[in-house]
Structures are given as structure tokens and as C-alpha cells.
Coordinates of C-alpha atoms in Angstrom, one line a residue:
X15 CA -47.7 -23.0 36.2
X16 CA -46.8 -21.4 39.5
X17 CA -46.1 -17.6 39.3
X18 CA -44.7 -15.0 41.7
X19 CA -46.2 -11.6 40.9
X20 CA -44.5 -8.4 42.0
X21 CA -45.4 -4.7 41.6
X22 CA -43.4 -1.6 41.9
X23 CA -43.7 2.2 41.7
X24 CA -41.6 2.3 38.5
X25 CA -40.5 -0.3 36.0
X26 CA -37.6 -2.2 37.5
X27 CA -37.9 -0.1 40.7
X28 CA -38.4 -1.2 44.3
X29 CA -40.9 -4.0 44.8
X30 CA -44.0 -2.6 46.6
X31 CA -46.3 -5.7 46.3
X32 CA -45.9 -9.4 46.0
X33 CA -48.3 -12.3 45.5
X34 CA -48.4 -15.9 44.5
X35 CA -50.5 -17.1 41.6
X36 CA -51.3 -20.3 39.8
X37 CA -52.5 -21.2 36.3
X38 CA -54.0 -24.7 36.4
X39 CA -53.2 -27.1 33.7
X40 CA -56.6 -26.9 32.2
X41 CA -56.0 -23.3 31.4
X42 CA -52.3 -23.1 31.0
X43 CA -51.9 -24.9 27.7
X44 CA -54.4 -22.7 25.8
X45 CA -53.2 -19.5 27.6
X46 CA -49.5 -20.2 26.9
X47 CA -50.1 -21.0 23.2
X48 CA -52.2 -17.9 22.7
X49 CA -49.8 -15.7 24.6
X50 CA -46.8 -16.9 22.6
X51 CA -48.5 -16.6 19.3
X52 CA -49.7 -13.1 20.1
X53 CA -46.6 -11.6 21.7
X54 CA -43.9 -13.7 20.0
X55 CA -42.4 -14.6 23.4
X56 CA -43.2 -17.4 25.9
X57 CA -44.8 -16.7 29.3
X58 CA -41.6 -16.3 31.2
X59 CA -40.0 -14.4 34.2
X60 CA -39.3 -10.7 33.8
X61 CA -42.3 -9.7 31.7
X62 CA -45.3 -7.6 32.6
X63 CA -48.7 -9.1 32.3
X64 CA -52.3 -7.9 32.6
X65 CA -54.4 -10.9 33.9
X66 CA -57.8 -12.0 35.1
X67 CA -57.9 -14.0 38.3
X68 CA -60.0 -15.2 41.2
X69 CA -58.8 -14.7 44.7
X70 CA -58.7 -17.6 47.1
X71 CA -57.6 -18.0 50.6
X72 CA -56.3 -21.1 52.2
X73 CA -55.9 -21.5 55.9
X74 CA -52.6 -23.2 55.5
X75 CA -51.1 -21.5 52.4
X76 CA -52.7 -18.1 52.7
X77 CA -53.9 -15.8 49.9
X78 CA -53.4 -16.9 46.3
X79 CA -54.6 -16.0 42.9
X80 CA -55.9 -18.4 40.3
X81 CA -55.2 -16.9 36.8
X82 CA -57.9 -17.6 34.3
X83 CA -56.9 -15.3 31.4
X84 CA -54.0 -13.0 30.3
X85 CA -54.2 -10.0 27.9
X86 CA -51.2 -10.5 25.5
X87 CA -51.7 -7.0 24.0
X88 CA -50.7 -5.4 27.3
X89 CA -47.5 -7.4 27.4
X90 CA -46.6 -6.7 23.8
X91 CA -47.2 -3.0 24.4
X92 CA -45.0 -3.1 27.5
X93 CA -42.2 -4.8 25.6
X94 CA -42.5 -2.3 22.8
X95 CA -42.3 0.5 25.3
X96 CA -39.2 -1.0 27.0
X97 CA -37.6 -1.4 23.6
X98 CA -38.4 2.2 22.6
X99 CA -37.1 3.3 25.9
X100 CA -33.7 1.6 25.3
X101 CA -33.5 3.1 21.8
X102 CA -34.3 6.6 23.2
X103 CA -31.7 6.2 25.9
X104 CA -29.0 5.1 23.4
X105 CA -29.9 8.0 21.1
X106 CA -29.8 10.5 24.0
X107 CA -26.4 9.2 25.0
X108 CA -25.2 9.9 21.4
X109 CA -23.9 6.3 21.0
X110 CA -26.5 4.6 18.8
X111 CA -24.4 5.1 15.5
X112 CA -20.9 4.9 17.0
X113 CA -20.1 1.4 15.8
X114 CA -21.4 2.1 12.3
X115 CA -18.9 4.9 12.0
X116 CA -15.9 2.7 12.4
X117 CA -13.8 1.7 9.3
X118 CA -14.2 -1.9 8.2
X119 CA -11.1 -3.7 6.8
X120 CA -11.5 -4.2 3.1
X121 CA -10.4 -7.8 3.7
X122 CA -11.8 -8.8 7.1
X123 CA -9.7 -11.9 7.5
X124 CA -9.4 -12.3 11.3
X125 CA -13.0 -12.8 12.6
X126 CA -14.1 -13.0 16.3
X127 CA -17.3 -14.9 16.6
X128 CA -19.8 -14.5 19.5
X129 CA -22.0 -17.6 19.3
X130 CA -22.7 -21.0 20.7
X131 CA -20.7 -23.8 19.2
X132 CA -23.9 -26.0 19.2
X133 CA -25.9 -23.5 17.2
X134 CA -26.8 -24.6 13.7
X135 CA -26.2 -21.0 12.5
X136 CA -22.6 -21.1 13.7
X137 CA -21.9 -24.2 11.7
X138 CA -23.6 -22.7 8.6
X139 CA -21.5 -19.6 9.0
X140 CA -18.2 -21.5 9.2
X141 CA -19.1 -23.8 6.3
X142 CA -20.0 -20.9 4.1
X143 CA -16.9 -19.0 5.1
X144 CA -14.4 -21.8 4.7
X145 CA -15.9 -23.3 1.5
X146 CA -16.3 -20.0 -0.3
X147 CA -16.0 -20.3 -4.1
X148 CA -13.1 -18.0 -4.4
X149 CA -10.7 -19.8 -2.2
X150 CA -10.2 -16.9 0.2
X151 CA -8.6 -17.8 3.5
X152 CA -10.2 -16.6 6.8
X153 CA -9.3 -17.1 10.4
X154 CA -12.4 -17.3 12.6
X155 CA -12.1 -17.6 16.4
X156 CA -15.1 -18.6 18.5
X157 CA -16.0 -16.9 21.8
X158 CA -18.6 -19.2 23.3
X159 CA -21.8 -17.5 24.5
X160 CA -25.4 -18.4 25.4
X161 CA -27.6 -17.0 22.7
X162 CA -31.1 -17.4 24.3
X163 CA -32.5 -17.4 27.8
X164 CA -32.0 -15.4 30.9
X165 CA -28.2 -15.6 30.8
X166 CA -27.9 -14.2 27.3
X167 CA -27.1 -10.7 28.2
X168 CA -24.4 -11.6 30.7
X169 CA -22.9 -14.3 28.4
X170 CA -22.7 -12.1 25.3
X171 CA -21.3 -9.0 27.1
X172 CA -18.7 -11.2 28.7
X173 CA -17.6 -12.6 25.3
X174 CA -17.4 -9.0 24.0
X175 CA -15.2 -8.0 26.9
X176 CA -12.9 -11.0 26.3
X177 CA -12.5 -9.9 22.6
X178 CA -11.9 -6.3 23.6
X179 CA -8.8 -7.4 25.5
X180 CA -7.2 -8.5 22.3
X181 CA -8.7 -6.4 19.5
X182 CA -5.4 -6.1 17.8
X183 CA -5.8 -9.8 16.7
X184 CA -9.1 -9.2 14.8
X185 CA -10.6 -7.2 12.0
X186 CA -14.3 -7.7 12.8
X187 CA -16.7 -9.2 15.3
X188 CA -19.8 -11.2 14.4
X189 CA -22.7 -12.0 16.7
X190 CA -24.6 -14.9 15.2
X191 CA -27.1 -17.6 16.3
X192 CA -29.3 -20.1 14.6
X193 CA -32.7 -19.6 13.2
X194 CA -35.7 -19.5 15.6
X195 CA -39.0 -17.9 16.3
X196 CA -39.5 -14.2 16.9
X197 CA -39.5 -15.1 20.6
X198 CA -35.7 -15.4 20.6
X199 CA -35.2 -11.9 19.2
X200 CA -36.2 -10.2 22.5
X201 CA -33.0 -11.4 24.2
X202 CA -31.1 -9.0 22.0
X203 CA -33.4 -6.1 22.9
X204 CA -30.9 -5.6 25.7
X205 CA -29.5 -2.2 26.7
X206 CA -26.3 -3.9 28.1
X207 CA -25.6 -5.8 24.9
X208 CA -26.4 -2.8 22.7
X209 CA -24.3 -0.4 24.7
X210 CA -21.3 -2.8 24.6
X211 CA -21.7 -3.0 20.8
X212 CA -21.8 0.9 20.5
X213 CA -18.6 1.2 22.5
X214 CA -16.8 -1.7 20.8
X215 CA -13.5 -0.6 19.0
X216 CA -14.1 -3.0 16.1
X217 CA -17.0 -3.2 13.6
X218 CA -19.7 -5.6 14.7
X219 CA -21.8 -7.6 12.3
X220 CA -25.0 -9.3 13.4
X221 CA -26.8 -12.4 12.1
X222 CA -29.3 -13.2 14.7
X223 CA -31.6 -15.1 12.4
X224 CA -34.8 -13.2 12.0
X225 CA -36.3 -12.4 8.6
X226 CA -38.8 -9.6 9.6
X227 CA -37.9 -8.0 12.9
X228 CA -34.8 -6.2 14.0
X229 CA -33.5 -6.2 17.5
X230 CA -31.8 -3.2 19.2
X231 CA -28.5 -5.0 18.9
X232 CA -29.0 -5.1 15.1
X233 CA -29.8 -1.4 15.1
X234 CA -26.5 -0.4 16.7
X235 CA -24.3 -2.8 14.8
X236 CA -22.0 -1.8 11.9
X237 CA -24.3 -3.9 9.7
X238 CA -27.2 -6.2 10.5
X239 CA -27.9 -9.2 8.2
X240 CA -30.7 -11.7 8.5
X241 CA -28.9 -14.9 9.0
X242 CA -25.4 -16.2 9.9
X243 CA -25.0 -17.4 6.3
X244 CA -25.8 -13.9 5.1
X245 CA -23.0 -12.5 7.4
X246 CA -20.5 -15.0 5.9
X247 CA -21.7 -14.1 2.4
X248 CA -21.2 -10.4 3.2
X249 CA -17.6 -11.0 4.3
X250 CA -16.8 -13.1 1.3
X251 CA -18.4 -10.5 -1.1
X252 CA -16.5 -7.7 0.6
X253 CA -13.3 -9.6 0.1
X254 CA -14.2 -10.2 -3.6
X255 CA -14.8 -6.4 -4.0
X256 CA -11.4 -5.8 -2.4
X257 CA -9.8 -8.2 -4.9
X258 CA -11.6 -6.6 -7.8
X259 CA -10.5 -3.1 -6.7
X260 CA -6.9 -4.4 -6.5
X261 CA -7.2 -5.9 -10.0
X262 CA -8.8 -2.7 -11.3
X263 CA -6.0 -0.6 -9.8
X264 CA -3.4 -3.0 -11.2
X265 CA -5.0 -2.7 -14.7
X266 CA -5.1 1.1 -14.4
X267 CA -1.5 1.1 -13.3
X268 CA -0.5 -1.2 -16.1
X269 CA -2.4 0.9 -18.6
X270 CA -0.8 4.1 -17.2
X271 CA 2.7 2.5 -17.4
X272 CA 2.0 1.2 -20.9
X273 CA 0.9 4.7 -21.9
X274 CA 3.9 6.3 -20.3
X275 CA 6.2 3.8 -22.0
X276 CA 4.6 4.5 -25.4
X277 CA 4.9 8.2 -24.9
X278 CA 8.5 7.8 -23.8
X279 CA 9.2 5.6 -26.8
X280 CA 7.7 8.3 -29.1
X281 CA 9.8 10.9 -27.4
X282 CA 12.9 8.8 -27.7
X283 CA 12.2 8.1 -31.4
X284 CA 11.6 11.8 -32.0
X285 CA 14.8 12.6 -30.1
X286 CA 16.7 10.0 -32.1
X287 CA 15.4 11.5 -35.4
X288 CA 16.3 15.0 -34.3
X289 CA 19.7 13.8 -33.1
X290 CA 20.4 12.0 -36.3
X291 CA 19.4 15.0 -38.4
X292 CA 21.5 17.3 -36.1
X293 CA 24.4 14.9 -36.3
X294 CA 24.2 14.8 -40.2
X295 CA 24.1 18.6 -40.2
X296 CA 27.1 18.8 -37.9
X297 CA 29.0 16.3 -40.0
X298 CA 28.2 18.2 -43.2
X299 CA 29.3 21.5 -41.6
X300 CA 32.5 19.8 -40.3
X301 CA 33.1 18.3 -43.7
X302 CA 32.7 21.7 -45.3
X303 CA 35.1 23.2 -42.7
X304 CA 37.5 20.4 -43.1
X305 CA 37.4 20.8 -46.9
X306 CA 38.1 24.5 -46.5
X307 CA 40.9 23.9 -44.1
X308 CA 42.3 21.2 -46.4
X309 CA 42.4 23.5 -49.3
X310 CA 43.9 26.3 -47.2
X311 CA 46.5 23.9 -45.9
X312 CA 47.2 22.7 -49.4
X313 CA 47.7 26.3 -50.6
X314 CA 49.8 27.1 -47.6
X315 CA 51.9 23.9 -48.1
X316 CA 52.5 24.8 -51.7
X317 CA 53.6 28.3 -50.8
X318 CA 55.8 27.0 -48.0
X319 CA 57.4 24.4 -50.3
X320 CA 57.9 27.0 -53.0
X321 CA 59.5 29.4 -50.6
X322 CA 61.6 26.6 -49.2
X323 CA 62.7 25.6 -52.7
X324 CA 63.7 29.2 -53.4
X325 CA 65.7 29.4 -50.2
X326 CA 67.3 26.1 -51.0
X327 CA 68.2 27.3 -54.5
X328 CA 69.8 30.5 -53.0
X329 CA 71.7 28.4 -50.5
X330 CA 72.8 26.1 -53.3
X331 CA 74.1 29.1 -55.3
X332 CA 75.9 30.3 -52.2
X333 CA 77.4 26.9 -51.7
X334 CA 78.6 26.9 -55.3
X335 CA 80.3 30.2 -54.6
X336 CA 81.9 28.8 -51.5
X337 CA 83.0 25.5 -53.2
X338 CA 86.9 25.3 -53.0
X339 CA 87.1 24.2 -56.6
X340 CA 85.3 27.3 -57.6
X341 CA 87.4 29.5 -55.4
X342 CA 90.6 28.1 -56.9
X343 CA 89.2 28.7 -60.4
X344 CA 88.8 32.3 -59.4
X345 CA 92.7 32.5 -58.8
X346 CA 92.8 31.7 -55.1
X347 CA 95.1 29.0 -53.6
X348 CA 95.1 26.7 -50.6
X349 CA 98.2 25.9 -48.5
X350 CA 98.6 22.6 -46.6
X351 CA 101.2 20.8 -44.6
X352 CA 101.0 17.0 -44.4
X353 CA 97.5 17.1 -45.9
X354 CA 96.2 19.6 -43.3
X355 CA 95.0 23.0 -44.5
X356 CA 97.0 25.9 -43.1
X357 CA 94.8 28.8 -42.0
X358 CA 97.3 31.0 -40.2
X359 CA 101.1 31.7 -40.3
X360 CA 101.3 30.9 -36.7
X361 CA 100.8 27.2 -37.6
X362 CA 104.1 27.2 -39.6
X363 CA 107.7 27.2 -38.6
X364 CA 110.9 27.9 -40.5
X365 CA 112.0 24.9 -42.5
X366 CA 108.5 23.4 -42.9
X367 CA 107.6 22.0 -46.3
X368 CA 104.3 23.2 -47.5
X369 CA 102.1 22.5 -50.6
X370 CA 100.3 25.1 -52.5
X371 CA 97.1 24.0 -54.3
X372 CA 96.0 25.7 -57.6
X373 CA 93.0 25.1 -59.7
X374 CA 95.1 23.0 -62.1
X375 CA 97.9 21.6 -60.0
X376 CA 100.2 22.0 -56.9
X377 CA 103.6 23.3 -55.9
X378 CA 105.9 22.4 -53.0
X379 CA 108.1 24.9 -51.1
X380 CA 110.1 25.3 -47.9
X381 CA 109.4 28.0 -45.4
X382 CA 112.3 30.3 -44.9
X383 CA 110.7 33.0 -42.9
X384 CA 107.4 33.4 -40.9
X385 CA 106.1 37.0 -40.6
X386 CA 103.1 37.4 -38.4
X387 CA 101.1 40.7 -38.4
X388 CA 100.6 42.3 -35.1

């Protein structure tokens, strides 16, 4: 194993020293296995190590170091310090809980996935989501990313940036990968990935696949779950809770409507009873008034008829007095000419023949003289 060792004044700062080193095969196998088992990560570029070596000088190749032992505790401590430094920095910037403060859609149907299409965890996530026992329909969209190795940070942040350009299409973002050793967790102890998650406008769920440890990315996410399958299960269960809330609200509404209808029915029934009683009372009062008016009208009618009869009788008596036959009987006569009653001497001329009518006969005479009173 050929190494290039560098030193600097500060972690990640300007390189102040550089040297070549070698771990020969006879040592490398045991050292790498022990180092991986102790630190949880492989011996790789970018880590800090404390090592034991012998110094050799070659006339052609110059100075070199032959590594014979490595202290994994030093590396683990350095990694922990770096992780804590990232957490402190995010806390100091006030962003560590920003994503967890976002509202998550009760039915997160449109899902943006940051993962590798070849990852077993991605397939498990899709299968669990699509074949959920409730028949819920989801719309997952994959944004391909490298989930382990030196390019993880750049690949994941690029996928998040692509999603951020069309956030209106999605309800939630999930970052998932397949199962693996604790080694793979360190790729997500990245300030760049964590900071992107804290600033993301949508809730981010993580299922990186570690049962015991939690990465910095898990810490800043809206919710961290152990596996991709657990993330899918969480989304399905949240949708089930949403459906149950809707059913509960519908039942509450139905109960309220039923209660309102029952109360309205009782009010209507009571109103009907009161209306019927009032109507009967009004009808009885009207009947009494009608009976009173009928009796009054009957009495008035009898009185009017009696008075009319009296007036008729008087008129009849008057008519009897005015009857010509009665008048003739009282000694008066009627004079006519050619059957026409003569009412004035002006209607007569000398020489006219007139007829005088008595109660018991008539007499004819000729006019000799007409004398008209002035």
C-alpha cells in the first residue's frame, strides 16, 4: 500500500510537510483489517493517522517511510473531533434544526429520491412503497447519486440542487442507500451535505441504513429512519394516519349533521304541534265569532224583514186608497175620450163626445163649452 503523507498547521490548512510511505504486503493485511474493525472505516485518503515507521533512504528514490503499525484510536478520535466540529458549526450558524421545523404534507404523494438506482435499499424502498397493503398511490422520482466513496458529497449535493429547482413538484425528499457497514456512514458526516439539508425548502427523510449510529445528515433531517424500508413504511403510515383523520372528521361531521337534523326534526315537530294547537284555537275563536255574527245577522235580518213587511203593508194600504175602483166608490168619476183618460179641459174641444165613468156604470155626453181657469 503506497501512501502520500501530508502535514499542515491546521486541519485542512496549507500543507507544510510531505512524505512518501509504504506498507508492505506482509503488514498491510493485518493492519488494514485491524484498522477497519477498530475505526469502522477503511484505510483511505483524507483521514488522519498516527503511525510507527522506519526511515529509509534510497540513492535513486530518496527518503521513504516503511509503516509497521497504525494506532486506530487516534484516527477514530480525530474523526469524532471532526464530526463534533461540524455539529458545533451547524449549531452556531443556527441551522441545525431548520429542516425539522418545516411542515410535512399529511399525504406525501410526490417523492424525490436521492439514491443510486443500483442500491438494494432503493429497490426495497420502491417495492415497499408501491406494494403497500392499503393501495395508496405514490409518485417517486429518482435523482441518481453516488452514495459512498470520495464523490458522495459532490454527487448528493448536486442531486439536492437539481430537486431544489423544481420543489413545486414534490412533497418530500428522501435520501436512502442500501445496508452496509459502519464504514459507509462517515460519508454522510459531511458539512456540505448537512448544510444543504438544513437549507432545503422541503422536509428531508433519511434512511442511510445503519442500525446503531447516526450521521450528521441524519441529525439535521426532518426525520431519520434506520433503513430505506423504514422510510417507505413511515410514508405509508403517515398516509394511513391522514386517511384515518379524514374518516374521523367525516364521522364527526356525519354525527354532527345527524344530531342537527334530529334537533331540527324535534323543533319542527314541536312547532307543528304548537301550530296545530294554535290553529285549532284560532278556528274555535273564529267559529265562536262566526256564530255570534250569524245570530246577529239573523236577528238583524228578521228585524229588516219585519220592517220591510210593515212598509209593504202601509204601501199596500196606500195603493188600495189610490185604486181607481176605490176612488169611484167614494163618489169620484173618470172622464175619457176614445178610451183615453182626460186629465185637463185643455185636451177637449167643443163638440167632442166624452164618456163619464162611475162606480156602477158610464154616461156619454157632448162638449158644448170648454172653460179653462186662468
